[in-house]
């Protein structure tokens, strides 16, 4: 779990992106800072604990708006709900444990931005590469090895 950003920092981020500052938007940004790679259910539950009430639809709408302005990154590992994070300034990738679902950031694969050159870009102007590495985290690997 990461450190939660201050409400004033969250409000400043919204203002910097010409977004109106509201309690639900600030709460969503704060929860994303505290829970990297969170799904909508986690963000909603935590925001409700902070605010008292906020609808799941409002959280979806806030996340869509924040992703639309580039303040939040959305990624969708196969077999998992969509995940959201504030780390948008780079083009990092993710490691996902097949056993427990732990997700960890990993530096971009070697090569020029956007990290991987497509063998044939078919005329696309590629600006992002989403890579997810799958495997077993150290704890799950150790638990699997420990089973007689």
XYZ file of C-alpha atoms in Angstrom:
148
model
C 0.000 0.000 0.000
C 1.332 3.448 -0.887
C 0.982 6.724 0.965
C -2.245 8.623 0.480
C -1.886 12.084 -1.045
C -3.080 15.094 0.885
C -6.556 16.469 -0.015
C -4.974 19.787 -1.060
C -2.612 17.984 -3.443
C -5.564 16.086 -4.949
C -7.493 19.339 -5.351
C -4.484 20.997 -7.002
C -4.193 18.068 -9.465
C -7.823 18.546 -10.449
C -7.397 22.301 -10.878
C -4.232 21.800 -12.958
C -6.349 19.736 -15.341
C -9.198 22.287 -15.371
C -11.534 19.997 -13.446
C -13.933 21.167 -10.795
C -12.886 20.097 -7.311
C -15.523 17.896 -5.649
C -15.338 15.706 -2.569
C -15.883 12.478 -4.577
C -13.135 13.370 -7.089
C -10.702 14.199 -4.304
C -11.615 10.950 -2.509
C -11.058 8.879 -5.668
C -7.642 10.462 -6.270
C -6.647 9.906 -2.662
C -7.717 6.263 -2.741
C -5.832 5.683 -5.997
C -2.701 7.079 -4.386
C -3.117 4.744 -1.404
C -4.150 1.692 -3.440
C -2.208 1.471 -6.718
C -3.769 -0.957 -9.203
C -7.137 -0.754 -7.445
C -10.342 -1.914 -9.076
C -13.590 0.068 -9.010
C -14.977 -2.002 -6.135
C -11.976 -1.197 -3.916
C -11.972 2.493 -4.831
C -15.729 2.763 -4.192
C -15.567 0.944 -0.843
C -12.693 3.110 0.393
C -14.253 6.339 -0.890
C -17.507 5.457 0.892
C -15.591 4.929 4.134
C -14.102 8.392 3.696
C -17.193 10.267 2.448
C -20.093 8.342 3.925
C -21.660 7.729 0.542
C -20.785 7.765 -3.123
C -22.397 5.698 -5.850
C -20.515 3.113 -7.827
C -21.675 4.885 -10.997
C -20.187 8.159 -9.730
C -16.830 6.414 -9.193
C -16.975 4.934 -12.714
C -17.758 8.400 -14.099
C -14.941 10.035 -12.122
C -12.419 7.400 -13.226
C -13.504 7.770 -16.865
C -13.124 11.558 -16.657
C -9.720 11.305 -14.953
C -8.506 8.742 -17.491
C -9.839 10.935 -20.303
C -7.629 13.842 -19.250
C -4.613 11.609 -18.654
C -4.547 11.898 -14.869
C -5.342 8.215 -14.325
C -4.262 5.124 -16.244
C -6.654 2.229 -16.769
C -5.393 -1.232 -17.613
C -7.225 -4.524 -17.892
C -5.315 -7.728 -17.122
C -7.056 -10.747 -18.650
C -9.355 -12.419 -16.143
C -9.268 -9.438 -13.753
C -11.471 -6.365 -13.418
C -10.105 -3.121 -14.838
C -7.431 -1.561 -12.638
C -6.568 2.093 -12.187
C -3.428 3.953 -11.128
C -2.058 7.470 -10.889
C 1.319 6.586 -12.420
C 0.758 8.000 -15.892
C 3.977 9.916 -16.562
C 5.774 6.921 -17.995
C 4.917 3.833 -19.974
C 5.703 1.225 -17.333
C 4.384 -2.316 -17.447
C 2.983 -4.695 -14.846
C 3.805 -8.037 -13.276
C 0.743 -10.080 -12.256
C 0.805 -13.166 -10.042
C -1.404 -15.889 -11.509
C -2.008 -17.324 -8.040
C -2.794 -14.421 -5.685
C -3.350 -11.591 -8.185
C -0.645 -9.307 -6.790
C 0.248 -6.568 -9.287
C 3.579 -4.754 -9.364
C 4.959 -2.020 -11.609
C 7.985 -2.888 -13.729
C 10.166 -0.621 -15.847
C 9.503 -0.361 -19.550
C 10.910 -3.091 -21.768
C 14.083 -2.035 -23.629
C 13.621 -0.127 -26.864
C 12.510 3.344 -27.811
C 9.172 4.706 -26.585
C 6.531 3.378 -26.562
C 8.741 0.534 -25.325
C 8.145 -1.987 -28.038
C 8.275 -1.519 -31.775
C 5.608 -3.475 -33.587
C 6.982 -5.730 -36.335
C 4.343 -4.181 -38.618
C 2.483 -1.129 -37.362
C -0.045 -1.334 -40.262
C 0.109 2.447 -40.511
C -0.877 3.079 -36.879
C 0.740 5.986 -35.031
C 1.575 3.956 -31.916
C 1.811 6.019 -28.733
C 1.555 3.381 -26.011
C 2.398 -0.247 -25.404
C 0.643 -2.187 -22.663
C 2.633 -5.176 -21.526
C 1.628 -7.478 -18.702
C 4.045 -10.113 -17.489
C 2.396 -13.141 -15.862
C 3.914 -15.550 -13.352
C 4.087 -16.345 -9.642
C 5.125 -13.806 -7.029
C 7.895 -14.769 -4.588
C 5.433 -15.617 -1.772
C 3.295 -17.875 -3.976
C 6.374 -19.514 -5.500
C 7.763 -20.224 -2.020
C 4.397 -21.608 -0.865
C 4.186 -23.872 -3.910
C 7.741 -25.165 -3.363
C 7.034 -25.718 0.373
C 4.064 -28.030 -0.314
C 5.362 -31.632 0.036
